[in-house]
Amino acid sequence: RKEVEQDPGPFNVPEGATVAFNCTYSNSASQSFFWYRQDCRKEPKLLMSVYSSGNEDGRFTAQLNRASQYISLLIRDSKLSDSATYLCVVNPPLRSARQLTFGSGTQLTVLP
Amino acid sequence: NAGVTQTPKFQVLKTGQSMTLQCAQDMNHNSMYWYRQDPGMGLRLIYYSASEGTTDKGEVPNGYNVSRLNKREFSLRLESAAPSQTSVYFCASTQGTGGYGNQPQHFGDGTRLSIL
């Protein structure tokens, strides 16, 4: 089993739709969680950190479910500019960057 | 503010050739990282430097060497390139020392390397 798993998609949704991605992780002692966004052939950029209590940034909501070992990203009122690949990143114990594990990404296309 | 700058952006090599990928950051960050990204596999850590003067292996270090030249610069060297090293290479940096993974990383825009 991969340490971090994401549904690769693609998710094709109309403008204005709400879409959600999940990312599961295998190490129950994982400490830090992030969502990154990566546009085609570009570098990953931090979208948001994921906190235990859940957090929101505009149209984006991230949640952590430790019991089921997954994190989620919800995008409301999708825009064309949201089209990208979304990477989840999980940091197991020891907080060492050597341990950081990137998911392979979920591809989102928002259609006009 | 340039952030993380990588050179070159594209490179084609023949098997057995050597080359060095350059990375520099102007954010006064302490930790720097080299990743490779292959289709369907996510980003994998090659080497990292938790602070100036230190380097350490990541998940896939074989066939690579690194140098933390100073606080700003972290280079990746392929001594004898192999087709399996065809990939997109990203350099990244974080503020803190120790290479802690609880900090978000800032990435360069990548080097696309093809080895024939």
mmCIF file of C-alpha atoms in Angstrom:
data_model
loop_
_atom_site.group_PDB
_atom_site.id
_atom_site.type_symbol
_atom_site.label_atom_id
_atom_site.label_comp_id
_atom_site.label_asym_id
_atom_site.label_seq_id
_atom_site.Cartn_x
_atom_site.Cartn_y
_atom_site.Cartn_z
ATOM 1 C CA ARG A 1 0.000 0.000 0.000
ATOM 2 C CA LYS A 2 1.298 3.469 -0.866
ATOM 3 C CA GLU A 3 1.955 5.782 2.055
ATOM 4 C CA VAL A 4 -0.213 8.469 0.516
ATOM 5 C CA GLU A 5 -2.925 7.716 -2.017
ATOM 6 C CA GLN A 6 -5.010 10.017 -4.151
ATOM 7 C CA ASP A 7 -7.574 9.343 -6.834
ATOM 8 C CA PRO A 8 -5.759 10.572 -9.964
ATOM 9 C CA GLY A 9 -9.020 11.645 -11.613
ATOM 10 C CA PRO A 10 -9.522 13.421 -13.868
ATOM 11 C CA PHE A 11 -12.383 15.256 -12.238
ATOM 12 C CA ASN A 12 -14.245 17.287 -14.862
ATOM 13 C CA VAL A 13 -16.746 19.691 -13.328
ATOM 14 C CA PRO A 14 -18.747 22.673 -14.616
ATOM 15 C CA GLU A 15 -18.025 26.188 -13.465
ATOM 16 C CA GLY A 16 -19.753 26.928 -10.185
ATOM 17 C CA ALA A 17 -19.793 23.320 -9.025
ATOM 18 C CA THR A 18 -18.559 22.075 -5.681
ATOM 19 C CA VAL A 19 -15.904 19.387 -5.841
ATOM 20 C CA ALA A 20 -14.118 17.415 -3.141
ATOM 21 C CA PHE A 21 -10.951 15.337 -3.134
ATOM 22 C CA ASN A 22 -9.769 12.890 -0.530
ATOM 23 C CA CYS A 23 -6.269 11.743 0.241
ATOM 24 C CA THR A 24 -5.596 8.712 2.440
ATOM 25 C CA TYR A 25 -2.416 8.060 4.370
ATOM 26 C CA SER A 26 -1.104 4.871 5.919
ATOM 27 C CA ASN A 27 0.913 6.078 8.924
ATOM 28 C CA SER A 28 -1.487 6.824 11.765
ATOM 29 C CA ALA A 29 1.173 8.869 13.580
ATOM 30 C CA SER A 30 1.528 11.394 10.745
ATOM 31 C CA GLN A 31 1.896 14.929 12.007
ATOM 32 C CA SER A 32 1.625 17.558 9.295
ATOM 33 C CA PHE A 33 -0.602 17.803 6.268
ATOM 34 C CA PHE A 34 -0.720 20.129 3.287
ATOM 35 C CA TRP A 35 -2.469 20.647 -0.005
ATOM 36 C CA TYR A 36 -0.409 21.936 -2.926
ATOM 37 C CA ARG A 37 -1.590 23.010 -6.332
ATOM 38 C CA GLN A 38 0.413 22.259 -9.473
ATOM 39 C CA ASP A 39 -0.441 23.741 -12.853
ATOM 40 C CA CYS A 40 0.548 21.883 -15.996
ATOM 41 C CA ARG A 41 4.361 21.739 -16.324
ATOM 42 C CA LYS A 42 4.822 24.203 -13.467
ATOM 43 C CA GLU A 43 6.113 23.958 -9.925
ATOM 44 C CA PRO A 44 3.919 22.931 -6.947
ATOM 45 C CA LYS A 45 2.634 25.840 -4.897
ATOM 46 C CA LEU A 46 1.278 25.654 -1.378
ATOM 47 C CA LEU A 47 -2.499 25.964 -1.351
ATOM 48 C CA MET A 48 -3.120 25.470 2.342
ATOM 49 C CA SER A 49 -1.988 23.654 5.436
ATOM 50 C CA VAL A 50 -4.462 21.271 7.025
ATOM 51 C CA TYR A 51 -5.136 21.712 10.713
ATOM 52 C CA SER A 52 -6.746 19.255 13.092
ATOM 53 C CA SER A 53 -9.785 21.441 13.557
ATOM 54 C CA GLY A 54 -10.207 21.990 9.821
ATOM 55 C CA ASN A 55 -9.589 25.285 8.111
ATOM 56 C CA GLU A 56 -11.054 27.444 5.400
ATOM 57 C CA ASP A 57 -9.543 29.911 2.974
ATOM 58 C CA GLY A 58 -12.136 31.578 0.808
ATOM 59 C CA ARG A 59 -13.696 28.935 -1.419
ATOM 60 C CA PHE A 60 -11.346 26.232 -0.156
ATOM 61 C CA THR A 61 -11.914 24.076 2.911
ATOM 62 C CA ALA A 62 -9.463 21.483 4.193
ATOM 63 C CA GLN A 63 -10.293 18.854 6.773
ATOM 64 C CA LEU A 64 -8.422 16.136 8.594
ATOM 65 C CA ASN A 65 -9.981 12.878 9.741
ATOM 66 C CA ARG A 66 -7.449 11.098 11.922
ATOM 67 C CA ALA A 67 -9.725 8.177 12.758
ATOM 68 C CA SER A 68 -10.083 7.237 9.095
ATOM 69 C CA GLN A 69 -6.672 8.586 8.125
ATOM 70 C CA TYR A 70 -7.593 10.927 5.360
ATOM 71 C CA ILE A 71 -7.501 14.590 4.513
ATOM 72 C CA SER A 72 -9.947 16.305 2.223
ATOM 73 C CA LEU A 73 -10.091 19.416 0.093
ATOM 74 C CA LEU A 74 -13.421 21.010 -0.808
ATOM 75 C CA ILE A 75 -13.643 23.647 -3.518
ATOM 76 C CA ARG A 76 -16.870 25.634 -3.720
ATOM 77 C CA ASP A 77 -18.047 27.698 -6.676
ATOM 78 C CA SER A 78 -15.348 26.298 -8.972
ATOM 79 C CA LYS A 79 -13.609 28.707 -11.337
ATOM 80 C CA LEU A 80 -11.896 27.957 -14.632
ATOM 81 C CA SER A 81 -8.668 29.030 -12.944
ATOM 82 C CA ASP A 82 -9.013 26.193 -10.416
ATOM 83 C CA SER A 83 -8.080 23.715 -13.155
ATOM 84 C CA ALA A 84 -4.851 22.114 -11.946
ATOM 85 C CA THR A 85 -3.456 19.045 -10.228
ATOM 86 C CA TYR A 86 -3.883 18.990 -6.460
ATOM 87 C CA LEU A 87 -1.191 17.241 -4.435
ATOM 88 C CA CYS A 88 -1.599 16.153 -0.849
ATOM 89 C CA VAL A 89 1.496 16.045 1.322
ATOM 90 C CA VAL A 90 1.808 14.087 4.550
ATOM 91 C CA ASN A 91 4.568 14.239 7.106
ATOM 92 C CA PRO A 92 4.972 11.134 9.261
ATOM 93 C CA PRO A 93 6.446 11.291 12.788
ATOM 94 C CA LEU A 94 9.788 12.947 13.589
ATOM 95 C CA ARG A 95 8.726 15.912 11.467
ATOM 96 C CA SER A 96 11.714 15.367 9.201
ATOM 97 C CA ALA A 97 11.400 16.625 5.666
ATOM 98 C CA ARG A 98 13.107 13.406 4.638
ATOM 99 C CA GLN A 99 9.855 11.705 5.565
ATOM 100 C CA LEU A 100 7.559 13.994 3.592
ATOM 101 C CA THR A 101 5.434 12.031 1.206
ATOM 102 C CA PHE A 102 3.727 13.597 -1.771
ATOM 103 C CA GLY A 103 0.679 12.051 -3.299
ATOM 104 C CA SER A 104 0.759 11.642 -7.058
ATOM 105 C CA GLY A 105 -2.014 14.194 -7.447
ATOM 106 C CA THR A 106 -5.655 14.579 -8.449
ATOM 107 C CA GLN A 107 -6.320 16.312 -11.738
ATOM 108 C CA LEU A 108 -9.187 18.808 -11.841
ATOM 109 C CA THR A 109 -10.598 20.421 -14.961
ATOM 110 C CA VAL A 110 -13.291 23.068 -14.565
ATOM 111 C CA LEU A 111 -15.358 23.372 -17.727
ATOM 112 C CA PRO A 112 -17.095 26.528 -18.984
ATOM 113 C CA ASN B 1 11.740 38.824 -5.271
ATOM 114 C CA ALA B 2 12.783 35.815 -7.392
ATOM 115 C CA GLY B 3 12.227 33.136 -4.719
ATOM 116 C CA VAL B 4 13.827 29.861 -5.860
ATOM 117 C CA THR B 5 15.681 29.960 -9.185
ATOM 118 C CA GLN B 6 16.740 26.854 -11.084
ATOM 119 C CA THR B 7 19.020 26.596 -14.096
ATOM 120 C CA PRO B 8 18.863 25.287 -16.718
ATOM 121 C CA LYS B 9 15.140 24.963 -17.462
ATOM 122 C CA PHE B 10 15.674 22.291 -20.120
ATOM 123 C CA GLN B 11 18.549 19.939 -20.894
ATOM 124 C CA VAL B 12 19.154 16.947 -23.136
ATOM 125 C CA LEU B 13 22.082 14.663 -22.331
ATOM 126 C CA LYS B 14 23.536 11.509 -23.750
ATOM 127 C CA THR B 15 23.950 8.464 -21.544
ATOM 128 C CA GLY B 16 27.177 8.743 -19.557
ATOM 129 C CA GLN B 17 27.448 12.516 -19.698
ATOM 130 C CA SER B 18 27.617 14.539 -16.517
ATOM 131 C CA MET B 19 25.971 17.783 -15.561
ATOM 132 C CA THR B 20 25.092 19.967 -12.608
ATOM 133 C CA LEU B 21 21.685 21.468 -11.918
ATOM 134 C CA GLN B 22 21.868 24.780 -10.128
ATOM 135 C CA CYS B 23 19.486 26.145 -7.512
ATOM 136 C CA ALA B 24 19.556 29.431 -5.642
ATOM 137 C CA GLN B 25 17.084 31.044 -3.238
ATOM 138 C CA ASP B 26 16.947 34.639 -2.095
ATOM 139 C CA MET B 27 14.565 34.201 0.849
ATOM 140 C CA ASN B 28 17.310 33.578 3.425
ATOM 141 C CA HIS B 29 15.946 30.069 3.925
ATOM 142 C CA ASN B 30 17.989 27.554 5.852
ATOM 143 C CA SER B 31 16.837 24.236 4.398
ATOM 144 C CA MET B 32 16.943 23.248 0.746
ATOM 145 C CA TYR B 33 15.772 20.166 -1.146
ATOM 146 C CA TRP B 34 16.031 18.402 -4.484
ATOM 147 C CA TYR B 35 13.107 16.344 -5.823
ATOM 148 C CA ARG B 36 12.348 14.478 -8.987
ATOM 149 C CA GLN B 37 8.844 14.125 -10.389
ATOM 150 C CA ASP B 38 7.876 11.287 -12.676
ATOM 151 C CA PRO B 39 4.426 10.583 -14.149
ATOM 152 C CA GLY B 40 2.117 8.859 -11.687
ATOM 153 C CA MET B 41 4.712 8.741 -8.901
ATOM 154 C CA GLY B 42 4.519 12.080 -7.149
ATOM 155 C CA LEU B 43 7.521 14.034 -5.972
ATOM 156 C CA ARG B 44 10.383 11.993 -4.522
ATOM 157 C CA LEU B 45 13.148 13.479 -2.408
ATOM 158 C CA ILE B 46 16.672 12.952 -3.760
ATOM 159 C CA TYR B 47 18.781 14.882 -1.249
ATOM 160 C CA TYR B 48 18.262 17.695 1.162
ATOM 161 C CA SER B 49 20.298 20.159 3.182
ATOM 162 C CA ALA B 50 18.907 20.970 6.611
ATOM 163 C CA SER B 51 21.312 23.875 7.050
ATOM 164 C CA GLU B 52 24.361 25.401 5.433
ATOM 165 C CA GLY B 53 27.193 22.881 5.460
ATOM 166 C CA THR B 54 25.053 19.764 5.833
ATOM 167 C CA THR B 55 23.512 17.388 3.309
ATOM 168 C CA ASP B 56 21.566 14.168 3.697
ATOM 169 C CA LYS B 57 20.080 11.476 1.501
ATOM 170 C CA GLY B 58 16.429 11.320 0.663
ATOM 171 C CA GLU B 59 14.364 8.520 -0.815
ATOM 172 C CA VAL B 60 16.175 8.146 -4.175
ATOM 173 C CA PRO B 61 19.805 9.370 -3.862
ATOM 174 C CA ASN B 62 21.547 6.799 -6.067
ATOM 175 C CA GLY B 63 23.271 8.320 -9.093
ATOM 176 C CA TYR B 64 23.278 11.834 -7.658
ATOM 177 C CA ASN B 65 25.513 14.061 -5.574
ATOM 178 C CA VAL B 66 24.819 17.439 -4.029
ATOM 179 C CA SER B 67 26.710 20.454 -2.773
ATOM 180 C CA ARG B 68 25.442 23.135 -0.422
ATOM 181 C CA LEU B 69 27.791 25.799 -1.662
ATOM 182 C CA ASN B 70 26.536 28.476 0.735
ATOM 183 C CA LYS B 71 23.253 29.409 2.333
ATOM 184 C CA ARG B 72 21.749 30.484 -0.982
ATOM 185 C CA GLU B 73 22.880 27.729 -3.327
ATOM 186 C CA PHE B 74 22.290 23.977 -3.500
ATOM 187 C CA SER B 75 23.441 22.098 -6.589
ATOM 188 C CA LEU B 76 22.606 18.608 -7.847
ATOM 189 C CA ARG B 77 25.129 16.674 -9.924
ATOM 190 C CA LEU B 78 24.623 13.688 -12.184
ATOM 191 C CA GLU B 79 28.050 12.092 -12.634
ATOM 192 C CA SER B 80 27.097 9.594 -15.328
ATOM 193 C CA ALA B 81 23.601 10.202 -16.630
ATOM 194 C CA ALA B 82 21.315 7.232 -17.299
ATOM 195 C CA PRO B 83 17.970 7.136 -19.171
ATOM 196 C CA SER B 84 16.241 6.299 -15.853
ATOM 197 C CA GLN B 85 17.176 9.766 -14.657
ATOM 198 C CA THR B 86 14.982 11.393 -17.302
ATOM 199 C CA SER B 87 12.602 13.422 -15.172
ATOM 200 C CA VAL B 88 11.539 16.853 -14.024
ATOM 201 C CA TYR B 89 13.737 18.078 -11.176
ATOM 202 C CA PHE B 90 12.519 20.579 -8.594
ATOM 203 C CA CYS B 91 14.506 22.456 -6.009
ATOM 204 C CA ALA B 92 12.710 23.729 -2.903
ATOM 205 C CA SER B 93 13.484 25.602 0.287
ATOM 206 C CA THR B 94 12.009 26.204 3.733
ATOM 207 C CA GLN B 95 12.686 28.784 6.408
ATOM 208 C CA GLY B 96 13.704 26.672 9.363
ATOM 209 C CA THR B 97 16.820 24.662 10.066
ATOM 210 C CA GLY B 98 16.778 20.930 10.551
ATOM 211 C CA GLY B 99 14.772 20.203 7.434
ATOM 212 C CA TYR B 100 11.533 19.893 9.347
ATOM 213 C CA GLY B 101 8.590 18.750 7.342
ATOM 214 C CA ASN B 102 6.009 20.778 9.217
ATOM 215 C CA GLN B 103 6.869 23.842 7.148
ATOM 216 C CA PRO B 104 5.560 24.553 3.667
ATOM 217 C CA GLN B 105 8.107 24.384 0.890
ATOM 218 C CA HIS B 106 8.784 26.954 -1.811
ATOM 219 C CA PHE B 107 9.637 25.422 -5.175
ATOM 220 C CA GLY B 108 11.638 26.533 -8.175
ATOM 221 C CA ASP B 109 10.007 26.188 -11.579
ATOM 222 C CA GLY B 110 11.852 22.996 -12.441
ATOM 223 C CA THR B 111 14.452 21.563 -14.803
ATOM 224 C CA ARG B 112 13.231 19.212 -17.517
ATOM 225 C CA LEU B 113 15.993 16.707 -18.158
ATOM 226 C CA SER B 114 16.024 14.110 -20.926
ATOM 227 C CA ILE B 115 18.717 11.487 -21.202
ATOM 228 C CA LEU B 116 19.047 9.643 -24.475
#
